[in-house]
Coordinates of C-alpha atoms in Angstrom, one line a residue:
X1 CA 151.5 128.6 123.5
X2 CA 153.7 126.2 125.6
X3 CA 151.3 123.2 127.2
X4 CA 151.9 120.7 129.9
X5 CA 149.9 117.8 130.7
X6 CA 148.0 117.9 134.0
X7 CA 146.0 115.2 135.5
X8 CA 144.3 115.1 139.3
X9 CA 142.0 112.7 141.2
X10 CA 139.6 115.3 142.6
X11 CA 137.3 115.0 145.6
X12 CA 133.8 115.7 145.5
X13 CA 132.6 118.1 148.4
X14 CA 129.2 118.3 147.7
X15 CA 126.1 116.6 145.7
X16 CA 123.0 118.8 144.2
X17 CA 120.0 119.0 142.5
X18 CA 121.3 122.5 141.6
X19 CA 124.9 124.7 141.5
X20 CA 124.6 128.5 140.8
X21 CA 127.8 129.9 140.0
X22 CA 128.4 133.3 141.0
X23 CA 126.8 134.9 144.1
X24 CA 125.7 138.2 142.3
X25 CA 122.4 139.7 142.1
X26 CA 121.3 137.6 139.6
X27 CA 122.8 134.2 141.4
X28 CA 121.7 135.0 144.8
X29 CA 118.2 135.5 143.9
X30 CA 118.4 131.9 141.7
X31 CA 119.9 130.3 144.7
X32 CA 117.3 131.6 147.2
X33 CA 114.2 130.8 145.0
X34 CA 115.4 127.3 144.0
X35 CA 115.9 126.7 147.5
X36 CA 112.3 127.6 148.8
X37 CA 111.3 125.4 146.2
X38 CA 112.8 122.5 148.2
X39 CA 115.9 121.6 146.1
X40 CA 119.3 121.1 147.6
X41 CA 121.1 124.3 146.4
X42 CA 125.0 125.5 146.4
X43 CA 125.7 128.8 145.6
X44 CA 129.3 129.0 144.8
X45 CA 131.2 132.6 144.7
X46 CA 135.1 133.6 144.0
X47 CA 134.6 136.3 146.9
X48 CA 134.0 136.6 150.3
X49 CA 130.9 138.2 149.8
X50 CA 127.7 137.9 148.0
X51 CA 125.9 140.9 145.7
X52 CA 128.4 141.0 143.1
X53 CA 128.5 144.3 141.3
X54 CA 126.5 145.7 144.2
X55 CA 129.3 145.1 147.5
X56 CA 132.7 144.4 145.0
X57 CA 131.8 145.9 142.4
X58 CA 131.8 149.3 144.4
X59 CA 127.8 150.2 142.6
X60 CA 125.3 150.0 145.7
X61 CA 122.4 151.7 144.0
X62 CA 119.8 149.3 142.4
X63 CA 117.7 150.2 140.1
X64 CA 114.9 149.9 139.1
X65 CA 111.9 148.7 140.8
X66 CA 109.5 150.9 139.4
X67 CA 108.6 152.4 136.1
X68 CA 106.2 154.9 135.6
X69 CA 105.1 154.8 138.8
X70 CA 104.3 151.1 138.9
X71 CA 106.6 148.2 140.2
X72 CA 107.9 146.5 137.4
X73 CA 110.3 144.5 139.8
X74 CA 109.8 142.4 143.3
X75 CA 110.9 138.8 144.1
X76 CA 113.6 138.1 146.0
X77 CA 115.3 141.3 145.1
X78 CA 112.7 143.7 146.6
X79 CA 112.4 141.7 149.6
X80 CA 116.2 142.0 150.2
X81 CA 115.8 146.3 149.8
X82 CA 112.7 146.0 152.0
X83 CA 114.4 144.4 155.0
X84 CA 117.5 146.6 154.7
X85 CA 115.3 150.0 155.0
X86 CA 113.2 148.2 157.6
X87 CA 116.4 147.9 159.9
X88 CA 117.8 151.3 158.3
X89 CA 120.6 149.9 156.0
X90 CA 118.8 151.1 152.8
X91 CA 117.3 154.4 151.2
X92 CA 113.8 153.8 149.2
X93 CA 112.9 156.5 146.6
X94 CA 109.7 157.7 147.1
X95 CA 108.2 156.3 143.2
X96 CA 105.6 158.2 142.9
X97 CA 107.4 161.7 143.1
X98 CA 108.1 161.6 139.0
X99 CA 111.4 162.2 139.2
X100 CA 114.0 160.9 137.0
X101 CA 114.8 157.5 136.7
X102 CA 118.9 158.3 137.4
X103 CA 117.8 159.3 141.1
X104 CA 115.4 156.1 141.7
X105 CA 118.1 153.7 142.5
X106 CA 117.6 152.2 146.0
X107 CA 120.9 152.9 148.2
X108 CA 121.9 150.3 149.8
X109 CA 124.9 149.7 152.4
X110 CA 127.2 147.3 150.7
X111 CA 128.4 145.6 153.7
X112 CA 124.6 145.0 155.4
X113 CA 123.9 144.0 151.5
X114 CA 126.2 141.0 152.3
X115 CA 125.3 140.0 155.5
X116 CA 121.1 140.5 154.8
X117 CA 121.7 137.5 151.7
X118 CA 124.0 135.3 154.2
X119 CA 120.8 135.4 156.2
X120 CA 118.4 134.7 153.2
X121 CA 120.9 131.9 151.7
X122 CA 121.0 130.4 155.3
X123 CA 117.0 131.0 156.4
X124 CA 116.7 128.8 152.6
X125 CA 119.2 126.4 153.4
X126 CA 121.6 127.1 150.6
X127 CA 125.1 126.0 150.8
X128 CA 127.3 128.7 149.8
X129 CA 130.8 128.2 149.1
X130 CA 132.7 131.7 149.8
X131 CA 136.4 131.7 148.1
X132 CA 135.5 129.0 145.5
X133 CA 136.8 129.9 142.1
X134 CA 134.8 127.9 139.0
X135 CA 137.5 126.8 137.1
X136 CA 136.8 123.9 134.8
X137 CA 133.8 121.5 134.2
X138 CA 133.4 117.8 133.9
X139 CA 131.3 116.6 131.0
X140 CA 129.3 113.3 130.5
X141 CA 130.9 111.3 128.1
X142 CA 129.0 112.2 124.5
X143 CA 130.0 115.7 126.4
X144 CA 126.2 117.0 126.2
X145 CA 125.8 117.5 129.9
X146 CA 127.6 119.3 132.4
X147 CA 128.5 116.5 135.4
X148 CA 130.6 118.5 138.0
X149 CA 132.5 121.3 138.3
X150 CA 135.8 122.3 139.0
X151 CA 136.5 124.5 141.6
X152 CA 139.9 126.2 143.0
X153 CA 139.6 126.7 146.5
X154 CA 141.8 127.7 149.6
X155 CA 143.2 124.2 149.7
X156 CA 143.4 123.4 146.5
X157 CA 141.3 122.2 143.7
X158 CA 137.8 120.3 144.4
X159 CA 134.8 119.4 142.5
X160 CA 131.1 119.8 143.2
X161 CA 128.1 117.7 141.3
X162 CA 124.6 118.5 140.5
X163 CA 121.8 117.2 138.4
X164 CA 121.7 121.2 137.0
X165 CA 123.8 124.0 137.1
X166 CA 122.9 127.7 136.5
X167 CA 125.8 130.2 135.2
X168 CA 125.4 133.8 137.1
X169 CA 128.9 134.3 136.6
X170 CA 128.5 137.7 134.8
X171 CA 131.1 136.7 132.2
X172 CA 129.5 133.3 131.2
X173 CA 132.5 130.7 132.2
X174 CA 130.5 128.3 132.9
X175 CA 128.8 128.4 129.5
X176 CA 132.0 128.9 127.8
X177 CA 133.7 126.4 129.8
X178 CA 131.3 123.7 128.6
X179 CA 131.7 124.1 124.9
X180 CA 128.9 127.0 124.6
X181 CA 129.6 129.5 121.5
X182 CA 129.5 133.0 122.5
X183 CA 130.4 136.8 121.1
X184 CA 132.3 139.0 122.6
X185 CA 133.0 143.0 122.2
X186 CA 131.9 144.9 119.0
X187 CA 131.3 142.2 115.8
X188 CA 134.1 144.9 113.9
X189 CA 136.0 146.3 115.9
X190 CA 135.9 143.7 118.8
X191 CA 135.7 146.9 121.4
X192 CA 133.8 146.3 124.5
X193 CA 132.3 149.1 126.8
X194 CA 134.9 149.9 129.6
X195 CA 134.2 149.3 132.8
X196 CA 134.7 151.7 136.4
X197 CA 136.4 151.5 139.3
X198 CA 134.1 153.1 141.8
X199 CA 135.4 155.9 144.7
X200 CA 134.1 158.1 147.3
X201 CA 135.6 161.2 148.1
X202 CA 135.0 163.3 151.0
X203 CA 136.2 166.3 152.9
X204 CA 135.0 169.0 151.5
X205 CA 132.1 171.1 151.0
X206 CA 130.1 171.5 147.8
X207 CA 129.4 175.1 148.9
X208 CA 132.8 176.2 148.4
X209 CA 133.6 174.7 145.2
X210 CA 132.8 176.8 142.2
X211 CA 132.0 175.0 139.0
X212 CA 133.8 177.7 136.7
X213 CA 137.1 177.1 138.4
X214 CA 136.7 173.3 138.2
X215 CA 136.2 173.0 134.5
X216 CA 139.0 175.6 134.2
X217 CA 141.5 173.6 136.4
X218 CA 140.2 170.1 134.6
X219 CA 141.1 171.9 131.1
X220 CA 144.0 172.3 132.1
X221 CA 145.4 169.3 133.5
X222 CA 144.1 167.3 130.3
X223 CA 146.3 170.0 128.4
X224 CA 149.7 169.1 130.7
X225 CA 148.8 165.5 131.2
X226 CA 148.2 165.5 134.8
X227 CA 144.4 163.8 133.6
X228 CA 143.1 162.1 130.9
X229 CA 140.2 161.7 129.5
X230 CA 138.9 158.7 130.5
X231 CA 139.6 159.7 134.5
X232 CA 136.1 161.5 134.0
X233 CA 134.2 159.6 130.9
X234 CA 131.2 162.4 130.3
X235 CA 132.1 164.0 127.3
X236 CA 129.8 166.9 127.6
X237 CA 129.1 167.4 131.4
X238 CA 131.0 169.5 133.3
X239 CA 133.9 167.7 135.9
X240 CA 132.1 169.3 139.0
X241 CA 129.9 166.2 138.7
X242 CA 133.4 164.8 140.3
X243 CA 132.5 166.7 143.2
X244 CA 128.7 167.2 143.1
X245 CA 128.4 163.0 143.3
X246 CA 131.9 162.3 145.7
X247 CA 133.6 160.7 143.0
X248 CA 130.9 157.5 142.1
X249 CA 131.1 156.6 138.9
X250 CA 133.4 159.5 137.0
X251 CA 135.9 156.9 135.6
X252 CA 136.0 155.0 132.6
X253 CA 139.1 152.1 132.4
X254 CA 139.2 149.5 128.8
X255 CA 138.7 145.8 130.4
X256 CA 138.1 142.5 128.6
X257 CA 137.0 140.6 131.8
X258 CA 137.5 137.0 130.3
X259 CA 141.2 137.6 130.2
X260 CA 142.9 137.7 133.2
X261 CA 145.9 139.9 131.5
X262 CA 143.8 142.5 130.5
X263 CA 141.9 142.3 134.5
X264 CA 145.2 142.7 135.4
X265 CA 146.2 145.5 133.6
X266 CA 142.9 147.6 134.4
X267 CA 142.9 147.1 138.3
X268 CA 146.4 148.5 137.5
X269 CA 144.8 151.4 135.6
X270 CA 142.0 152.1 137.1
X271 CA 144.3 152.8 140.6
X272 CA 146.3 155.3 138.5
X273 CA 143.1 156.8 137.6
X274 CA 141.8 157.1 141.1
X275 CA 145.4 158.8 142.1
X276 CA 145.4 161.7 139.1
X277 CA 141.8 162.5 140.1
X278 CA 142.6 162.5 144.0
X279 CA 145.9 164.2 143.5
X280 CA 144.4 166.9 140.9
X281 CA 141.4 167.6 143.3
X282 CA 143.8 168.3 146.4
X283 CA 146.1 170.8 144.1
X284 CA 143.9 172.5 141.9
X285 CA 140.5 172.6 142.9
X286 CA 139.8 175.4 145.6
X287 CA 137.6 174.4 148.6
X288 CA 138.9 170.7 148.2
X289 CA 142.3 171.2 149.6
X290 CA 141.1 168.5 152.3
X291 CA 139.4 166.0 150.2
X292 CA 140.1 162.2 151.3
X293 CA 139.4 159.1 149.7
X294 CA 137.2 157.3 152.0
X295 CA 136.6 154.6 149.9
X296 CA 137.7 152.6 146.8
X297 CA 135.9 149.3 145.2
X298 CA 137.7 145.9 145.5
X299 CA 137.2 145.3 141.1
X300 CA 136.8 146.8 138.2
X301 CA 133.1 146.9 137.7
X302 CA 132.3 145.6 134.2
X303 CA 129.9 146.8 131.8
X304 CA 129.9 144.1 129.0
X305 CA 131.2 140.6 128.7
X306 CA 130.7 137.2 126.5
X307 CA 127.5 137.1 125.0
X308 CA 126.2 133.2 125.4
X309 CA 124.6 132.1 121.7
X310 CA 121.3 130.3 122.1

């Protein structure tokens, strides 16, 4: 690999007791909670948003709270579902019904996820940094603590320092950016679960569609090409889950989300994916002549990363 020597005086937009690094689940609820502690927090995200998997990762049902009929779950987290069902921006499963635990997600409207944390974050005091990319650290000199980081930002590159920082990145960069070891994918085959690119699709009535039909019409486009496997990644179930669920989670698209090539190449993918399903739906499947995509994640949602060594 080609290298060229880079070199910038950087300036410092902010001092902390503590940086969290991604504004996911898991960083929003650090952030918050460090906060209320009365620390002087930054909570820094690459998005525009905050919830992570939950608003661009396309999966807005969070699970679980309970187990067995007992809450297992609350914090930060369970305040944040409370106040969205409070002001009707959230769907609570009733826990002590029995059910199954694949229905006893909380559904939660993406969008009102994102705004309910900018008001937490802001009723805390936390600085959050929207459109900040982590992109480099800065270590003390016998490099055994973390100083600054680096981040890339609208106008350019900055840096940000803190007595502690706190990776929520999902991917660990700011572990492996430090000099942390890590594993990543299977240990022989270096495989790594695929991720999905979530979809909604609408325009149609369940009624009308007859599941007989549907597996013979799915059979048959695997056979000519028109799908492929992965575009619905059950193995045994039958494709009218496509319809019976509007699409949410049917695909299944290879991703190594710590290179940007292969994040590249599966937003790429995972649109294709998206298009045969849509397409073969609107051709093929009787009662869905009408179907419309109403809505498609931002990402890739990733199912397995770097695995920090400690």
């Amino acid at each position: 690999m080609n290298t060229v020597k880079y070199s910038n005086t950087l300036p410092v937009i902010g001092e902390y007791d503590i940086v969290v690094c991604g504004g996911g689940p898991a960083g929003y609820c650090a952030a918050v909670q460090a906060a209320r502690l009365g620390l002087s927090i930054a909570l820094v995200e690459k998005y525009g948003i905050l919830g992570g998997v939950i608003t661009t990762g396309g999966n807005s049902e969070i699970g679980l709270f309970y187990a067995d009929g007992k809450q297992i779950i609350s914090g930060i987290g369970w305040e944040t579902v409370t106040k969205l069902s409070q002001n009707g921006f959230a769907v609570i499963p009733d826990y002590a019904s029995g059910a199954d635990h694949s229905v006893m997600n909380v559904s939660v409207n993406p969008i009102m996820f994102g705004k309910m944390a900018d008001d937490i974050c802001a009723q805390a005091k936390v600085d959050v940094y929207f459109y900040h990319q982590l992109s480099d650290v800065i270590l003390s000199d016998d490099e055994s603590v973390v100083k600054s980081i680096v981040v890339t930002a609208k106008d350019g590159l900055k840096a940000i320092n803190a007595k502690q920082f706190i990776d929520c990145t999902g991917d660990g960069d700011l572990a492996a950016y430090a000099g942390a070891d890590y594993e990543i994918g299977d240990a022989v085959t270096g495989d790594l679960q695929p991720g999905t690119l979530r979809f909604y699709l609408y325009g149609y009535n369940i009624e009308n569609i007859h599941q007989k039909q549907v597996e013979e019409e799915f059979n048959k486009a695997l056979q000519s090409g028109e799908l492929i496997r992965s575009d619905f990644w059950s193995i045994d179930g039958s494709p009218y889950e496509i319809f019976r669920t509007h699409g949410n989670n049917i695909n299944h698209i290879i991703i190594n989300a710590v290179d940007s090539k292969s994040k590249t190449n599966s937003e790429i993918e995972g649109r294709k994916s998206v298009y045969r399903v849509l397409n073969w739906a609107k051709k093929h499947v009787k009662g869905a002549e009408n179907v419309e995509l109403v809505y498609c994640a931002p990402e890739v949602a990733v199912r397995e990363t770097r695995r920090i060594i400690c």
